[in-house]
PDB file of C-alpha atoms in Angstrom:
ATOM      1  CA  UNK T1177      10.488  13.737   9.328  1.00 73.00           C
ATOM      2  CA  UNK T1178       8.453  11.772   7.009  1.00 91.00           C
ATOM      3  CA  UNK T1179       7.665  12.106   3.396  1.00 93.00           C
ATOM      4  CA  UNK T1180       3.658  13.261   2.498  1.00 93.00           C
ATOM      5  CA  UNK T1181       2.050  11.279  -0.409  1.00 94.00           C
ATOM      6  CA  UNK T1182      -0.407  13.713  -2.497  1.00 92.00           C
ATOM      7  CA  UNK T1183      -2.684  12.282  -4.962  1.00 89.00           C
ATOM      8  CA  UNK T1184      -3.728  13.551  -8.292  1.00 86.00           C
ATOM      9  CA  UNK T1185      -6.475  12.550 -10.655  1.00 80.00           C
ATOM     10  CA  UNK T1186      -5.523  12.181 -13.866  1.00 78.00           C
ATOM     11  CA  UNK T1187      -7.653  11.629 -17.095  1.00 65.00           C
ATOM     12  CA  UNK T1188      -6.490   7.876 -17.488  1.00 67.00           C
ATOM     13  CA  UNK T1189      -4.677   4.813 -16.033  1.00 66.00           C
ATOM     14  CA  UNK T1190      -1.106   5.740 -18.491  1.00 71.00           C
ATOM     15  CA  UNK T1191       1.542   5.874 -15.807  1.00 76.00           C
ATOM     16  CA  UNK T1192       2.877   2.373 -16.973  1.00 80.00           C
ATOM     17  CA  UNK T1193       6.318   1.785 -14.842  1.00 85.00           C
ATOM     18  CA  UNK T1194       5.306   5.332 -12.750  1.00 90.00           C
ATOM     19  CA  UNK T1195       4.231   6.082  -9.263  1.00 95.00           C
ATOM     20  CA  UNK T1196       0.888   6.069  -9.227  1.00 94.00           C
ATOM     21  CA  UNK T1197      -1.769   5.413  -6.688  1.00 95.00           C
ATOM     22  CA  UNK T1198      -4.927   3.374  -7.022  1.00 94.00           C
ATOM     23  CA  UNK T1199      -4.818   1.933 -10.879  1.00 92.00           C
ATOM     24  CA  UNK T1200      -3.210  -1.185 -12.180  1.00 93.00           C
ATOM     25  CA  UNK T1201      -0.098  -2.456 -10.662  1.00 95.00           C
ATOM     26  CA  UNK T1202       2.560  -3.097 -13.508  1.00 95.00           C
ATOM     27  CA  UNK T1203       4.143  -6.352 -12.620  1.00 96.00           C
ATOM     28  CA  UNK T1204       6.389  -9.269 -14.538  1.00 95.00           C
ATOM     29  CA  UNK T1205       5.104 -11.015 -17.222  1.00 92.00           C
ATOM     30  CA  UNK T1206       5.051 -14.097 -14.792  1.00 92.00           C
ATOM     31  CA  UNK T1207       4.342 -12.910 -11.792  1.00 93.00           C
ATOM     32  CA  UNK T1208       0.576 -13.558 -10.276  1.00 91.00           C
ATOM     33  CA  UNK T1209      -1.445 -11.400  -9.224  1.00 95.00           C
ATOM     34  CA  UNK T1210      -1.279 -11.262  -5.058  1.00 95.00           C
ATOM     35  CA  UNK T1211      -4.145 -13.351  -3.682  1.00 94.00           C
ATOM     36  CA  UNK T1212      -5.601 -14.037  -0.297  1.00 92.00           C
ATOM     37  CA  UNK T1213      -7.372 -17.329   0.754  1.00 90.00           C
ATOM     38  CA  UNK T1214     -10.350 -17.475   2.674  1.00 87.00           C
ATOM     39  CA  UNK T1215     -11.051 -19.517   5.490  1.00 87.00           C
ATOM     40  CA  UNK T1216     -12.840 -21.804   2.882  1.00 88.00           C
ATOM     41  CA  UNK T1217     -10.196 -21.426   0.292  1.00 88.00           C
ATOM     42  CA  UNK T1218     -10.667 -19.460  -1.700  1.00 87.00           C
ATOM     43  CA  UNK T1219      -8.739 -17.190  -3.632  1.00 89.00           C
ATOM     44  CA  UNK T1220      -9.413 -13.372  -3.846  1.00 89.00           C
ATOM     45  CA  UNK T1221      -7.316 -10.932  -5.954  1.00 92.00           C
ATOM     46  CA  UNK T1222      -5.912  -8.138  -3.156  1.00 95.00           C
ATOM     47  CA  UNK T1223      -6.585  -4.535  -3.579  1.00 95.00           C
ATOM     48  CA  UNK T1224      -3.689  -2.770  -5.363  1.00 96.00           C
ATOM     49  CA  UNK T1225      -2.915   0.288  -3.513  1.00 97.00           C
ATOM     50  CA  UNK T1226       0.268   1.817  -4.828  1.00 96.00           C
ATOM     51  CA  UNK T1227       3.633   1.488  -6.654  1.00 96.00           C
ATOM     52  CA  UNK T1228       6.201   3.534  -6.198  1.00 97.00           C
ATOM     53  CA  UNK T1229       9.401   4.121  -8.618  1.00 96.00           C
ATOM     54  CA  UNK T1230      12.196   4.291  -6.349  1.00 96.00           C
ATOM     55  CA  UNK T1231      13.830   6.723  -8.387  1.00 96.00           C
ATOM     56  CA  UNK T1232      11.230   9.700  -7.599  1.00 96.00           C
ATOM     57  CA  UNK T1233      12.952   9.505  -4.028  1.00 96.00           C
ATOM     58  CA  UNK T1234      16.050  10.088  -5.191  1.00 93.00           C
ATOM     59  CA  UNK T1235      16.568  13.911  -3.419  1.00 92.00           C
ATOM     60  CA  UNK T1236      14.922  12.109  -0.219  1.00 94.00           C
ATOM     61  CA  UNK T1237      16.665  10.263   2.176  1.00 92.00           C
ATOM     62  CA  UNK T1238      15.971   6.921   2.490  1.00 94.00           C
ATOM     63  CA  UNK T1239      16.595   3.171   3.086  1.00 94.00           C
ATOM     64  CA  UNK T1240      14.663   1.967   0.076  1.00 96.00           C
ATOM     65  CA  UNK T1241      16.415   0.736  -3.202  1.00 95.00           C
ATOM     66  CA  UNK T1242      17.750   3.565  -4.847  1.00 95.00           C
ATOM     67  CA  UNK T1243      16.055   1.932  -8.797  1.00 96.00           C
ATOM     68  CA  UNK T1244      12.997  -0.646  -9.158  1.00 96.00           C
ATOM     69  CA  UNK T1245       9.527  -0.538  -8.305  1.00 97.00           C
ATOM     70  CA  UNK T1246       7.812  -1.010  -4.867  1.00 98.00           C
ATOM     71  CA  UNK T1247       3.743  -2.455  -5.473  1.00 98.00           C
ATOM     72  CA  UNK T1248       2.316  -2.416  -2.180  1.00 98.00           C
ATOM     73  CA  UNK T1249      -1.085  -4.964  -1.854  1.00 98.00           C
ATOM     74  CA  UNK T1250      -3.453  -5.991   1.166  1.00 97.00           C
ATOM     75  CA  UNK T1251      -6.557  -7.453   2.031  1.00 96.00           C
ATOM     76  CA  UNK T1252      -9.140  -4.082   2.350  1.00 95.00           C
ATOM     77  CA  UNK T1253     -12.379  -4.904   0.209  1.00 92.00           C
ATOM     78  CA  UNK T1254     -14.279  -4.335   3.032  1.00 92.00           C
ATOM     79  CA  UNK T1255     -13.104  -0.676   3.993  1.00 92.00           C
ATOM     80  CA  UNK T1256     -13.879  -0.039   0.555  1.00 92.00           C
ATOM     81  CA  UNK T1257     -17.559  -1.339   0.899  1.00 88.00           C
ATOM     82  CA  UNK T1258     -17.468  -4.553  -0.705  1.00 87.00           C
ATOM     83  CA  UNK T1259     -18.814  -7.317   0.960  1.00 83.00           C
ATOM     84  CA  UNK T1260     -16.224  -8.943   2.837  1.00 84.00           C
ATOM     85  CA  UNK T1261     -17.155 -11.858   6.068  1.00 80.00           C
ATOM     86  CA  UNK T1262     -13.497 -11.863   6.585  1.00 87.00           C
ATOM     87  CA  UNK T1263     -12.302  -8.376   6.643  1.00 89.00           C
ATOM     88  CA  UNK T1264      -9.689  -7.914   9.259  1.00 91.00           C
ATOM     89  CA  UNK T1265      -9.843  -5.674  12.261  1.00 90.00           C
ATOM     90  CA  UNK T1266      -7.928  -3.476  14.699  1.00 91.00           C
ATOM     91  CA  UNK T1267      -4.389  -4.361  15.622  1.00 92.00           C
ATOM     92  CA  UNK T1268      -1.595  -6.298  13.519  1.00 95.00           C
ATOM     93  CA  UNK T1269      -3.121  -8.463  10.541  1.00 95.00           C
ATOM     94  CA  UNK T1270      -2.326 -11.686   9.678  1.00 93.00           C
ATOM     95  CA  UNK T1271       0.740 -12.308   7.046  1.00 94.00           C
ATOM     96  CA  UNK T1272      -1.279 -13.299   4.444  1.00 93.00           C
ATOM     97  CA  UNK T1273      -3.507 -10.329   4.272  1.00 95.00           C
ATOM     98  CA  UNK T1274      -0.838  -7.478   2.771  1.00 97.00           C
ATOM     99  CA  UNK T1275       1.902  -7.828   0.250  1.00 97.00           C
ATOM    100  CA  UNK T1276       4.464  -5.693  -0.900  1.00 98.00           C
ATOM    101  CA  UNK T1277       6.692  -6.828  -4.131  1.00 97.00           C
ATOM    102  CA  UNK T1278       9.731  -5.271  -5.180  1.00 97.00           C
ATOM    103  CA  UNK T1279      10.449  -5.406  -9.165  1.00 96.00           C
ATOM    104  CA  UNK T1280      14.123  -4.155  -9.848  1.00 95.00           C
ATOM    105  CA  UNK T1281      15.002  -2.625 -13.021  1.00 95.00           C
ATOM    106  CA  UNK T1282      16.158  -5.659 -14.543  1.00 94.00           C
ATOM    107  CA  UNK T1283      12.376  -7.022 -14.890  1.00 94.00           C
ATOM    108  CA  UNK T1284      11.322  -4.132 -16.315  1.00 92.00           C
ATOM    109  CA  UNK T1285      11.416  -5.391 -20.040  1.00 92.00           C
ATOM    110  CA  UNK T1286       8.727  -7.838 -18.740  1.00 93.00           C
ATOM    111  CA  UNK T1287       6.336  -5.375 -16.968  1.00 94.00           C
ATOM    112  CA  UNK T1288       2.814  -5.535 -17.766  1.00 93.00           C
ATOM    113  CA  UNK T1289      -0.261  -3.793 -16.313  1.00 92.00           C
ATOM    114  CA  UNK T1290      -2.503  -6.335 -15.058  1.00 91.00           C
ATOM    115  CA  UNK T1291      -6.158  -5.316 -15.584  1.00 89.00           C
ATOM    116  CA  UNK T1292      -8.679  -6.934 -13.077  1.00 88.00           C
ATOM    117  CA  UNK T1293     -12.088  -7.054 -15.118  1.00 84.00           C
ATOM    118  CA  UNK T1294     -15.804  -8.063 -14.125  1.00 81.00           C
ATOM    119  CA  UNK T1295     -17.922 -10.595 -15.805  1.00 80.00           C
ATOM    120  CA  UNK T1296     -18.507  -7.846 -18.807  1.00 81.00           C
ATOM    121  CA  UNK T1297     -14.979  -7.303 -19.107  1.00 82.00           C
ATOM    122  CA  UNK T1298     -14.744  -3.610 -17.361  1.00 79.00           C
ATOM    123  CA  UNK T1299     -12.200  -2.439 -14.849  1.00 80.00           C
ATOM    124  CA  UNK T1300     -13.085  -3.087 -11.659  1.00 82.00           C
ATOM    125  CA  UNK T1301     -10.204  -1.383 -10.157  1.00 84.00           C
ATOM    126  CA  UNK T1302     -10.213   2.667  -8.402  1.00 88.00           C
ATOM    127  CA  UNK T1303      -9.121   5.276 -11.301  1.00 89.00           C
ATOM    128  CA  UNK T1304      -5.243   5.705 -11.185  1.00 89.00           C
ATOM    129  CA  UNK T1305      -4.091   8.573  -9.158  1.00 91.00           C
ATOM    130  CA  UNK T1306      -0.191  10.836 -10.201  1.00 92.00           C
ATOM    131  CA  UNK T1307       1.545  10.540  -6.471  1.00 93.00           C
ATOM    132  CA  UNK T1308       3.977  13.508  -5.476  1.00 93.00           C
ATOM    133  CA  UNK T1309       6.236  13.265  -2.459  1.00 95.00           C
ATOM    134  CA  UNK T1310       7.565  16.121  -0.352  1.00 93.00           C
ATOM    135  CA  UNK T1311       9.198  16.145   3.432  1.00 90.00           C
ATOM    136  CA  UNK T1312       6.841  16.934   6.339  1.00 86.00           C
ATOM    137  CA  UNK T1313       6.995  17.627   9.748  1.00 74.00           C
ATOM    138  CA  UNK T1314       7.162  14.855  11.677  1.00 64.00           C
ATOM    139  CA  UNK T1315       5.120  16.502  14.443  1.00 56.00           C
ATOM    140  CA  UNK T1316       2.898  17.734  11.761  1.00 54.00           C
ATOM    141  CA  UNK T1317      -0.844  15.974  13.254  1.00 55.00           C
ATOM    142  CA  UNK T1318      -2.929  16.203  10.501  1.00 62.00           C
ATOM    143  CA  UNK T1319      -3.698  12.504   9.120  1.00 62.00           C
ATOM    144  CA  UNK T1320      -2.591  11.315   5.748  1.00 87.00           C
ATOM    145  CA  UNK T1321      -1.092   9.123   3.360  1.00 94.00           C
ATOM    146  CA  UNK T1322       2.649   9.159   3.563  1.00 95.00           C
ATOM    147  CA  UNK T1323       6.389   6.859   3.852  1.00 96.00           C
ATOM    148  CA  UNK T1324       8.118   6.442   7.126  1.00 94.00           C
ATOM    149  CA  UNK T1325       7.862   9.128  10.240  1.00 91.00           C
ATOM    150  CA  UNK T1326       5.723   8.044  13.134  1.00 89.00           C
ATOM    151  CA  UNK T1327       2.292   6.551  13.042  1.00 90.00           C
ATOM    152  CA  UNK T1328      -0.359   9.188  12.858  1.00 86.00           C
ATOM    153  CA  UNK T1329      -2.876   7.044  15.586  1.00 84.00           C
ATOM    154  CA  UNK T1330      -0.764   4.511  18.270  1.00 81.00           C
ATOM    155  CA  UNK T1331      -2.293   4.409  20.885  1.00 74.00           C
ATOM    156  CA  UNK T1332       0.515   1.520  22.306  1.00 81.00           C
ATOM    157  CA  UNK T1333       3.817   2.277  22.872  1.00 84.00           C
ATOM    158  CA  UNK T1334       4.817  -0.701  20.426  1.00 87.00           C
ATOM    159  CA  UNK T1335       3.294  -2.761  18.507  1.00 91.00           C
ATOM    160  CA  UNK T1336       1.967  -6.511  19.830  1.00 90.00           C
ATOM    161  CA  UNK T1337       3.864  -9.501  18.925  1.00 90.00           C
ATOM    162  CA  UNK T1338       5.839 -10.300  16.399  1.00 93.00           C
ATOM    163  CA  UNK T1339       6.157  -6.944  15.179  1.00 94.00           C
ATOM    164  CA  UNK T1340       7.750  -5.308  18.464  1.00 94.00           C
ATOM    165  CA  UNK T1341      10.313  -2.536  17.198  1.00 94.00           C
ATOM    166  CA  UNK T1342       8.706  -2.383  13.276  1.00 96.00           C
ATOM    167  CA  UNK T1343       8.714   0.353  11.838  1.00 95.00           C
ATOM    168  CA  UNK T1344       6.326   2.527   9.632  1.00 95.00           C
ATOM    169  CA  UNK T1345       6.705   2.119   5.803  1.00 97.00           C
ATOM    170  CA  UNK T1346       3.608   3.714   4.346  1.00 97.00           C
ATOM    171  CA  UNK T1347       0.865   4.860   5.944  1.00 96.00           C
ATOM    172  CA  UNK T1348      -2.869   4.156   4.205  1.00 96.00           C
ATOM    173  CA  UNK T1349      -4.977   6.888   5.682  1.00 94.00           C
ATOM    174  CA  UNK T1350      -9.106   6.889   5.068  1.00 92.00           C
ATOM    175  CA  UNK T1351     -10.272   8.269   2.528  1.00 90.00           C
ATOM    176  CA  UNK T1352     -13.463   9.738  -0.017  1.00 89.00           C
ATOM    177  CA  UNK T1353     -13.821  10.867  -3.527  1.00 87.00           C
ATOM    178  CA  UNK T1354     -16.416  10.722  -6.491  1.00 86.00           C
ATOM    179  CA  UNK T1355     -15.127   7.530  -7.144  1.00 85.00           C
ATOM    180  CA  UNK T1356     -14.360   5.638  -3.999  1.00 88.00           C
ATOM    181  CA  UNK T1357     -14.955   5.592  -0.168  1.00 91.00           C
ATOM    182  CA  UNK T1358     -11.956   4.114   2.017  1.00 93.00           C
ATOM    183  CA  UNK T1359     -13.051   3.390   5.365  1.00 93.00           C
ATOM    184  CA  UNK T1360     -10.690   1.889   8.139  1.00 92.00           C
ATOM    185  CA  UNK T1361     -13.781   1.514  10.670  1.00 88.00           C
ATOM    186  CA  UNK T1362     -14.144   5.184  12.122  1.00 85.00           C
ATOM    187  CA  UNK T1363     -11.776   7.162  10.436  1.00 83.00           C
ATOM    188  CA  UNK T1364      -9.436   5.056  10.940  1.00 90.00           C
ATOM    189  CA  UNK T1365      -5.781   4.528   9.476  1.00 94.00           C
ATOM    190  CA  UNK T1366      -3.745   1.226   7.852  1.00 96.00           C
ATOM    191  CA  UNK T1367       0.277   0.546   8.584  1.00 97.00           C
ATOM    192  CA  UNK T1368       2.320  -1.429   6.624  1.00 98.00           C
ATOM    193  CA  UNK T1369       5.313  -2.541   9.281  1.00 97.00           C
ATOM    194  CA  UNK T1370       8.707  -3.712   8.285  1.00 97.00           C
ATOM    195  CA  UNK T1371      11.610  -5.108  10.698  1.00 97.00           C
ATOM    196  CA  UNK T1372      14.159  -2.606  10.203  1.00 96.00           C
ATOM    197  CA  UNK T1373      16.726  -5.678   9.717  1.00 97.00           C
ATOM    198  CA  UNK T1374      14.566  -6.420   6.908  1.00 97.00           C
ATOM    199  CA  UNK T1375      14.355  -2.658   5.392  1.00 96.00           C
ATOM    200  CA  UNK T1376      18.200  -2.409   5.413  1.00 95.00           C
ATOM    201  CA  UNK T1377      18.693  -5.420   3.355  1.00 95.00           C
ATOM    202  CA  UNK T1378      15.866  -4.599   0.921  1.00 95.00           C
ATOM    203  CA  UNK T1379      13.881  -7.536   2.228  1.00 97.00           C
ATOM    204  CA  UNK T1380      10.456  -6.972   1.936  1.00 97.00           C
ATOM    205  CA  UNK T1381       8.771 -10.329   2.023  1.00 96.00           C
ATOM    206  CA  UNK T1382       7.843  -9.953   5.931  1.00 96.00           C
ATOM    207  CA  UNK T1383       5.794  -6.843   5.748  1.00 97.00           C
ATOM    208  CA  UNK T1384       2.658  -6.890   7.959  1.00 97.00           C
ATOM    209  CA  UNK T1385      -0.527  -4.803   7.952  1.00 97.00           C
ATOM    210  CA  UNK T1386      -2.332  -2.825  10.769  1.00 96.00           C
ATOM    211  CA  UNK T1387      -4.856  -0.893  11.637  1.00 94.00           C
ATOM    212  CA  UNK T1388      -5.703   1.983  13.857  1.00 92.00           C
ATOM    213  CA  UNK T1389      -9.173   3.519  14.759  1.00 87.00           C
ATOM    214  CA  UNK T1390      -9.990   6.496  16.142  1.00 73.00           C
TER     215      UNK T1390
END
């Protein structure tokens, strides 16, 4: 079994301390913004994907915390169309191109929504999606968004070094709407992989990305 992730538009980006998908992450007052570094240095603000509030998974069965939020970050401005030299390819990414965080309730009194602007101070992030979660089939084969169950595309019966016997903690599948186009190559799908030591102690500081394409 795994649980499906459905997205819903909503008329603005007020979800503050909610799971919501696309948007602007919430995160401590001091607390930067995730980066990634070029090959010449330089720093690039990640794409914000989703956060999570534990607490909606409450009636599921899980290993995650029980309370606190999970913001989950990586290094896809290219699938999204923006020009990117560096964007990574198929297999297991490099550390430094995803990041998850994990905010317990305790720094919620300093949660802000961090805005990422342009150079004439608009938005420059994907409107904020309302995300639902419900149990599906693990068998079930059409591709989507969702936590845990089995990758959607492997084509390997594990995953390459060092991330032999990960498993799957949210699947990132392509996507279109009026407002974006997600593109993993053809059709393809992203992974973020945890060790399952690391997932039963709440550690998620080692997560690494993949990618899949058909």
């Amino acid at each position: 079994m795994h649980i499906k992730i459905t997205n819903n538009i909503i008329a603005s980006d007020d979800r503050y301390g909610m799971s919501k998908w696309w948007g602007s992450p919430d995160l401590p007052a001091e607390m930067a913004f995730p980066q990634y570094i070029d090959s010449e240095g330089e720093a690039w603000e990640m794409q914000f994907i989703c956060q999570i509030n534990c607490a909606d998974l409450r009636n599921f069965d899980t290993p995650l915390p029980k309370e606190g939020l999970l913001l989950f970050f990586a290094h896809i401005d290219g699938f999204l169309g923006y020009d990117d030299p560096e964007m990574p390819g198929e297999g297991i990414w490099d550390a430094c191109e995803t990041k998850i965080i994990y905010v317990s309730p305790d720094q919620y009194e300093t949660l802000q929504q961090r805005i990422l602007v342009d150079d004439d101070d608009e938005p420059v992030c994907i409107p904020c999606r309302e995300m639902t979660f419900e149990y599906a089939d693990s068998d079930a084969s059409d591709c989507h968004n969702k936590l845990f169950g089995k990758p959607d595309f492997m084509p390997w019966e594990d995953w390459e070094e060092p991330c032999e016997g990960w498993k799957l903690l949210l699947q990132v599948d392509s996507d279109e709407a009026d407002d974006f186009n997600l593109r993993f190559m053809d059709e393809g799908v992203m992974y973020f992989l945890i060790n399952p030591n690391d997932l039963a102690q709440g550690n998620f500081d080692n997560v690494r990305g993949a990618m899949v394409s058909m």
